[in-house]
Coordinates of C-alpha atoms in Angstrom, one line a residue:
V1 CA -60.0 -30.3 -22.3
L2 CA -61.6 -27.6 -20.2
A3 CA -59.6 -24.9 -21.6
A4 CA -60.7 -25.8 -25.2
S5 CA -64.5 -26.8 -24.6
S6 CA -67.3 -24.3 -24.5
V7 CA -69.6 -27.3 -23.6
A8 CA -67.4 -27.8 -20.5
T9 CA -67.8 -24.3 -19.1
G10 CA -71.6 -24.3 -20.0
I11 CA -72.0 -27.4 -17.9
L12 CA -70.0 -25.9 -15.0
G13 CA -71.8 -22.8 -15.1
D14 CA -75.3 -24.4 -15.2
A15 CA -74.4 -26.7 -12.3
L16 CA -73.3 -24.1 -9.9
N17 CA -76.0 -22.9 -7.5
D18 CA -76.6 -21.6 -3.9
D19 CA -76.8 -24.8 -2.4
S20 CA -73.1 -25.8 -3.5
I21 CA -71.0 -27.1 -0.4
S22 CA -68.0 -25.0 0.5
D23 CA -66.3 -25.6 3.8
G24 CA -62.4 -25.5 3.1
N25 CA -62.2 -29.4 2.6
S26 CA -64.9 -29.8 0.0
W27 CA -66.3 -27.7 -2.9
R28 CA -68.9 -29.7 -4.9
V29 CA -71.4 -28.7 -7.4
R30 CA -74.1 -31.1 -8.7
I31 CA -74.3 -31.7 -12.3
P32 CA -77.5 -33.6 -13.8
Y33 CA -76.8 -36.0 -16.4
E34 CA -78.7 -38.6 -18.8
G35 CA -77.1 -41.1 -20.9
L36 CA -73.7 -41.6 -19.9
Q37 CA -71.9 -44.1 -21.7
S38 CA -71.2 -47.3 -19.7
E39 CA -68.7 -48.6 -22.1
F40 CA -66.3 -46.7 -24.6
R41 CA -63.4 -47.0 -26.5
L42 CA -60.9 -44.2 -26.9
S43 CA -61.9 -43.6 -30.4
D44 CA -65.6 -43.1 -29.3
L45 CA -64.2 -40.2 -27.6
V46 CA -61.6 -38.6 -29.4
C47 CA -60.4 -38.7 -33.1
Y48 CA -56.5 -38.9 -32.2
P49 CA -55.3 -41.4 -29.8
V50 CA -52.3 -39.0 -28.7
V51 CA -54.8 -36.6 -27.5
Y52 CA -55.9 -39.0 -24.9
T53 CA -52.8 -38.8 -23.0
V54 CA -52.3 -35.0 -23.5
C55 CA -55.7 -34.4 -22.0
I56 CA -55.0 -36.4 -19.0
I57 CA -51.9 -34.3 -18.3
A58 CA -53.8 -31.1 -19.0
F59 CA -56.4 -31.9 -16.4
L60 CA -53.3 -32.6 -13.8
D61 CA -52.8 -28.7 -14.2
N62 CA -49.6 -28.5 -16.6
D63 CA -50.1 -25.1 -17.9
N64 CA -47.5 -25.7 -20.8
L65 CA -49.8 -28.2 -22.4
L66 CA -53.0 -26.3 -22.5
P67 CA -52.2 -24.2 -25.5
F68 CA -51.3 -27.4 -27.4
V69 CA -54.3 -29.3 -26.1
T70 CA -56.4 -26.2 -27.4
V71 CA -55.1 -26.5 -31.0
I72 CA -55.4 -30.2 -31.6
I73 CA -59.0 -31.0 -29.9
Q74 CA -60.9 -27.7 -30.7
H75 CA -63.1 -29.9 -33.2
I76 CA -63.3 -33.1 -31.3
D77 CA -66.7 -34.6 -30.2
I78 CA -65.5 -34.4 -26.4
T79 CA -65.6 -30.8 -26.6
E80 CA -68.8 -30.4 -28.1
N81 CA -70.9 -33.4 -26.7
K82 CA -72.0 -33.0 -23.3
S83 CA -72.5 -36.9 -22.7
S84 CA -69.0 -37.5 -23.9
W85 CA -67.4 -34.7 -21.9
L86 CA -69.0 -35.9 -18.7
T87 CA -68.1 -39.8 -19.4
F88 CA -64.4 -38.7 -20.0
M89 CA -64.1 -36.7 -16.9
L90 CA -65.7 -39.4 -14.8
Y91 CA -63.2 -41.9 -16.1
V92 CA -60.3 -39.7 -15.5
G93 CA -61.3 -38.6 -11.9
G94 CA -62.5 -34.9 -12.7
L95 CA -66.0 -35.9 -11.7
T96 CA -67.3 -38.5 -9.4
F97 CA -71.1 -39.8 -8.9
A98 CA -72.8 -37.6 -6.3
N99 CA -73.5 -38.6 -2.8
Q100 CA -77.1 -37.9 -3.2
M101 CA -79.1 -39.2 -6.4
P102 CA -75.9 -40.7 -8.0
D103 CA -78.1 -42.1 -10.7
K104 CA -79.0 -38.6 -11.8
Q105 CA -76.3 -36.4 -10.6
L106 CA -72.5 -35.9 -10.8
Q107 CA -70.2 -33.7 -8.8
I108 CA -66.7 -32.0 -8.4
P109 CA -65.0 -34.4 -5.8
N110 CA -63.0 -32.1 -3.9
L111 CA -62.0 -28.2 -3.7
V112 CA -58.5 -29.1 -5.6
A113 CA -60.6 -30.3 -8.6
A114 CA -62.9 -27.3 -8.4
Q115 CA -59.8 -24.8 -8.6
R116 CA -58.4 -26.6 -11.6
F117 CA -61.7 -26.3 -13.4
A118 CA -61.9 -22.6 -12.4
R119 CA -58.4 -21.8 -13.5
A120 CA -59.0 -23.3 -16.8
I121 CA -62.1 -21.3 -17.2
L122 CA -60.4 -18.0 -16.3
K123 CA -57.4 -19.2 -18.7
R124 CA -59.7 -19.6 -21.5
Y125 CA -61.3 -16.2 -21.1
Q126 CA -58.0 -14.5 -20.6
L127 CA -58.8 -13.4 -17.2
H128 CA -56.4 -13.5 -14.2
T129 CA -57.3 -14.0 -10.5
S130 CA -55.2 -10.7 -9.5
D131 CA -57.1 -8.5 -11.8
I132 CA -60.5 -10.1 -10.6
K133 CA -59.4 -9.6 -7.0
G134 CA -58.7 -6.0 -7.7
A135 CA -61.8 -5.5 -9.1
L136 CA -63.8 -7.1 -6.1
Q137 CA -61.8 -4.7 -3.9
K138 CA -63.3 -1.9 -5.9
L139 CA -66.8 -3.6 -5.7
A140 CA -66.3 -3.3 -1.8
T141 CA -66.5 0.5 -2.2
G142 CA -69.7 0.3 -4.6
D143 CA -67.9 0.2 -7.8
I144 CA -69.0 -2.7 -9.9
S145 CA -68.0 -1.3 -13.4
T146 CA -64.4 -2.9 -13.3
L147 CA -65.9 -6.3 -12.5
L148 CA -68.4 -6.0 -15.2
G149 CA -65.7 -5.2 -17.6
Y150 CA -64.2 -8.4 -17.0
Y151 CA -67.5 -10.1 -17.5
Q152 CA -67.9 -8.3 -21.0
R153 CA -64.3 -9.8 -21.9
L154 CA -65.5 -13.2 -20.8
M155 CA -68.9 -13.2 -22.6
S156 CA -67.3 -11.7 -25.7
I157 CA -65.1 -14.8 -26.0
R158 CA -67.6 -17.3 -25.0
D159 CA -70.7 -16.1 -27.0
I160 CA -69.5 -16.8 -30.7
G161 CA -71.9 -19.7 -31.6
D162 CA -75.5 -19.0 -33.1
S163 CA -77.0 -20.6 -29.9
D164 CA -75.2 -18.5 -27.6
L165 CA -76.0 -15.2 -29.4
K166 CA -79.7 -16.1 -30.1
N167 CA -80.8 -17.6 -26.6
K168 CA -78.6 -15.9 -23.8
S169 CA -81.2 -14.1 -21.5
E170 CA -80.4 -11.7 -18.6
E171 CA -80.7 -14.7 -16.4
H172 CA -78.0 -16.4 -18.2
H173 CA -75.8 -13.4 -18.0
R174 CA -76.5 -12.6 -14.6
D175 CA -75.7 -16.2 -13.3
S176 CA -72.6 -16.3 -15.5
F177 CA -71.3 -13.3 -13.5
Y178 CA -72.3 -14.5 -10.5
Y179 CA -70.6 -18.1 -11.1
A180 CA -67.5 -17.4 -12.9
L181 CA -66.2 -14.2 -10.9
L182 CA -68.4 -13.7 -7.7
K183 CA -68.3 -17.3 -6.6
N184 CA -65.0 -18.6 -8.6
P185 CA -63.4 -21.1 -5.9
L186 CA -60.0 -19.7 -6.8
L187 CA -61.4 -16.4 -5.0
L188 CA -63.1 -18.0 -1.7
E189 CA -61.0 -15.9 0.5
A190 CA -62.0 -12.7 -1.5
N191 CA -65.6 -13.7 -2.1
A192 CA -66.2 -14.4 1.7
E193 CA -66.1 -10.5 2.0
F194 CA -69.5 -10.2 0.2
E195 CA -73.0 -11.4 1.1
I196 CA -74.7 -12.2 -2.3
T197 CA -78.5 -12.3 -2.9
K198 CA -80.0 -13.5 -6.1
S199 CA -83.7 -13.0 -6.7
P200 CA -85.7 -16.3 -7.3
R201 CA -87.3 -16.8 -10.7
S202 CA -90.8 -16.4 -9.3
S203 CA -90.2 -12.6 -8.3
G204 CA -90.2 -11.7 -11.9
R205 CA -87.0 -9.6 -11.3
I206 CA -83.4 -10.6 -12.6
D207 CA -81.4 -8.8 -9.7
L208 CA -78.4 -9.4 -7.7
L209 CA -77.7 -7.7 -4.1
I210 CA -74.1 -7.7 -3.3
K211 CA -73.4 -6.4 0.2
A212 CA -69.8 -5.8 1.0
L213 CA -69.1 -7.1 4.7
P214 CA -69.0 -6.0 7.2
V215 CA -70.2 -2.4 6.8
G216 CA -69.8 -1.7 3.3
P217 CA -72.6 -0.6 0.9
T218 CA -75.2 -2.9 -0.7
V219 CA -74.9 -2.8 -4.6
I220 CA -78.2 -3.5 -6.3
T221 CA -78.1 -4.8 -9.9
E222 CA -81.3 -5.1 -12.1
W223 CA -80.1 -7.1 -15.4
K224 CA -81.5 -6.8 -18.8
A225 CA -80.1 -8.6 -22.0
L226 CA -80.7 -7.6 -25.6
R227 CA -80.1 -10.4 -28.0
I228 CA -78.2 -9.5 -31.2
S229 CA -80.8 -10.9 -33.5
F230 CA -83.4 -8.5 -32.4
L231 CA -81.0 -5.5 -32.9
D232 CA -80.9 -3.4 -36.2
I233 CA -77.2 -3.5 -36.8
Q234 CA -75.3 -3.8 -40.1
P235 CA -73.2 -6.9 -40.3
A236 CA -69.6 -6.8 -40.8
A237 CA -68.0 -8.1 -44.0
P238 CA -67.8 -11.8 -43.8
P239 CA -64.3 -12.6 -42.1
P240 CA -61.9 -15.2 -43.8
G241 CA -62.5 -18.7 -42.9
P242 CA -65.5 -20.8 -42.4
Y243 CA -68.9 -19.5 -42.9
R244 CA -70.1 -17.3 -40.0
S245 CA -74.0 -16.2 -39.4
V246 CA -75.4 -12.9 -40.0
D247 CA -75.7 -12.8 -36.1
F248 CA -72.1 -13.2 -35.7
R249 CA -71.3 -10.5 -38.2
K250 CA -73.5 -8.1 -36.4
A251 CA -71.6 -8.8 -33.1
L252 CA -68.2 -8.0 -34.9
T253 CA -69.8 -4.4 -35.9
L254 CA -70.9 -4.0 -32.2
N255 CA -67.3 -5.0 -31.1
D256 CA -66.0 -1.9 -32.8
I257 CA -68.4 0.5 -30.9
S258 CA -66.6 2.3 -28.0
D259 CA -69.0 5.0 -26.7
A260 CA -72.3 4.5 -24.7
S261 CA -74.0 7.1 -26.9
T262 CA -73.7 5.1 -30.2
V263 CA -74.8 1.9 -28.4
L264 CA -78.0 3.9 -26.9
Q265 CA -78.9 5.0 -30.6
L266 CA -79.2 1.4 -31.9
K267 CA -82.5 0.4 -32.7
F268 CA -84.6 -2.8 -32.4
A269 CA -85.2 -4.7 -35.8
P270 CA -88.5 -4.4 -37.6
Y271 CA -89.4 -7.9 -36.6
D272 CA -89.4 -7.2 -32.8
K273 CA -92.9 -7.6 -31.6
F274 CA -93.1 -4.9 -29.3
R275 CA -90.0 -2.8 -29.6
A276 CA -89.7 -2.4 -33.3
G277 CA -88.0 0.9 -34.6
K278 CA -87.3 2.1 -30.9
T279 CA -83.6 3.1 -30.0
I280 CA -82.3 1.4 -26.7
R281 CA -82.3 4.5 -25.1
E282 CA -86.2 5.0 -25.8
W283 CA -86.8 1.4 -24.5
I284 CA -84.9 2.1 -21.3
L285 CA -86.7 5.4 -20.6
E286 CA -90.3 4.7 -21.6
T287 CA -93.1 4.0 -19.1
S288 CA -92.9 0.7 -17.4
G289 CA -89.6 0.2 -19.2
P290 CA -86.1 -1.0 -17.4
G291 CA -85.6 2.5 -15.8
D292 CA -88.9 2.4 -14.5
Q293 CA -88.7 -1.0 -13.1
L294 CA -85.6 -0.3 -11.3
A295 CA -87.1 2.8 -9.8
K296 CA -90.1 0.9 -8.5
Y297 CA -87.9 -1.8 -6.9
W298 CA -85.9 1.0 -5.2
A299 CA -89.0 2.5 -3.8
S300 CA -90.4 -1.0 -2.7
P301 CA -90.7 -1.5 1.2
E302 CA -88.0 -4.2 1.1
I303 CA -85.3 -1.8 -0.2
I304 CA -86.5 1.3 1.7
E305 CA -86.0 -1.0 4.8
L306 CA -82.6 -2.1 3.5
R307 CA -81.7 1.9 2.9
R308 CA -82.7 2.9 6.4
T309 CA -79.8 0.7 7.8
Q310 CA -76.8 0.7 5.3
K311 CA -75.8 2.6 2.3
A312 CA -77.1 1.2 -0.9
L313 CA -76.4 1.9 -4.6
A314 CA -78.5 0.8 -7.5
Y315 CA -77.6 0.3 -11.1
L316 CA -79.3 -1.0 -14.5
V317 CA -77.1 -3.4 -16.2
I318 CA -77.8 -3.9 -19.7
V319 CA -76.1 -6.7 -21.9
V320 CA -76.4 -5.6 -25.5
G321 CA -75.8 -8.5 -28.1
S322 CA -73.3 -10.5 -25.7
R323 CA -70.6 -7.6 -26.6
K324 CA -71.4 -4.7 -24.6
V325 CA -72.5 -3.8 -21.2
L326 CA -74.1 -0.6 -20.3
L327 CA -74.1 0.5 -16.6
W328 CA -76.9 3.2 -15.6
E329 CA -76.7 4.3 -11.8
L330 CA -80.0 5.4 -10.1
S331 CA -80.0 8.4 -7.9
D332 CA -81.2 8.4 -4.2
E333 CA -84.2 10.0 -5.4
G334 CA -84.9 7.0 -7.9
K335 CA -84.1 8.8 -11.2
L336 CA -81.5 7.5 -13.8
L337 CA -78.5 10.0 -13.8
K338 CA -77.8 11.8 -16.9
E339 CA -76.0 9.2 -19.0
P340 CA -74.7 5.7 -18.6
Q341 CA -71.4 4.3 -18.9
L342 CA -70.2 1.6 -21.3
V343 CA -68.0 -0.4 -19.0
S344 CA -64.4 -1.2 -19.6
E345 CA -61.7 -3.1 -17.7

């Protein structure tokens, strides 16, 4: 179910948070719920009776069955409706009522279940733990580009619906990167080598500080996201099959761009209230723009104090249309280096 379900990965991504418990014997996240079905028939959850048996086996981690599940249940209600998915997973033991506030929250019962969920998430996004571990080793030296490249693959597969393309903010992208790659329960040993801090919403910044332990550099990232509906991009020709929106077809065009300079020259749509007609480059470099904001953060008392005691690197991370990630490094003097890079794996 999880490997085929976008609603499942969304539920788990939203549920993960800094207060999650991880102690080697349990690994739990709290999942808020409303309106669970107290009674249900099999036909209420799925369209084909055979799918029920296959789904249970798939949750028990039979890798050979997951592709089959993907094919036969991709349009079934359980993969698209939060209440149905939570009810089903509670029934088969993938979730349980939370110890605190059981009338409002569910939780993953143990580390084994959490790792099964995590494995299914990675499989859905065509990612491998060995690759991510290699990217984390690079991150320990201050190079975050490869790990961002894997996130670029993840979001390109995940963000295909109109809601995803229109509504994913920088906070969504930062937190998804954090949860799926930096806090993945399959990588607890590798992740223990980093101290990670997210800024609170009240700070007005969407940033992420990643310190490699014990004496590695601290990587400071400031996140921005440009939704594809606000970019002036020529939509690709409609693909075969069911109707696809203009935003989806614009994303197809963006997929084919392979260099940072072309991305930087993309313009904001005429109906963008504040940036109409500007290029992405102009927006980044304008007064009080993203580059200026990162430079001011770099010069803030808290970061100056951090830099006195350890090596620090600062990057502007710009997610473009849920398809591309621009990475622009800041110099020690607080200036953006000459050109950004378009991340790759």
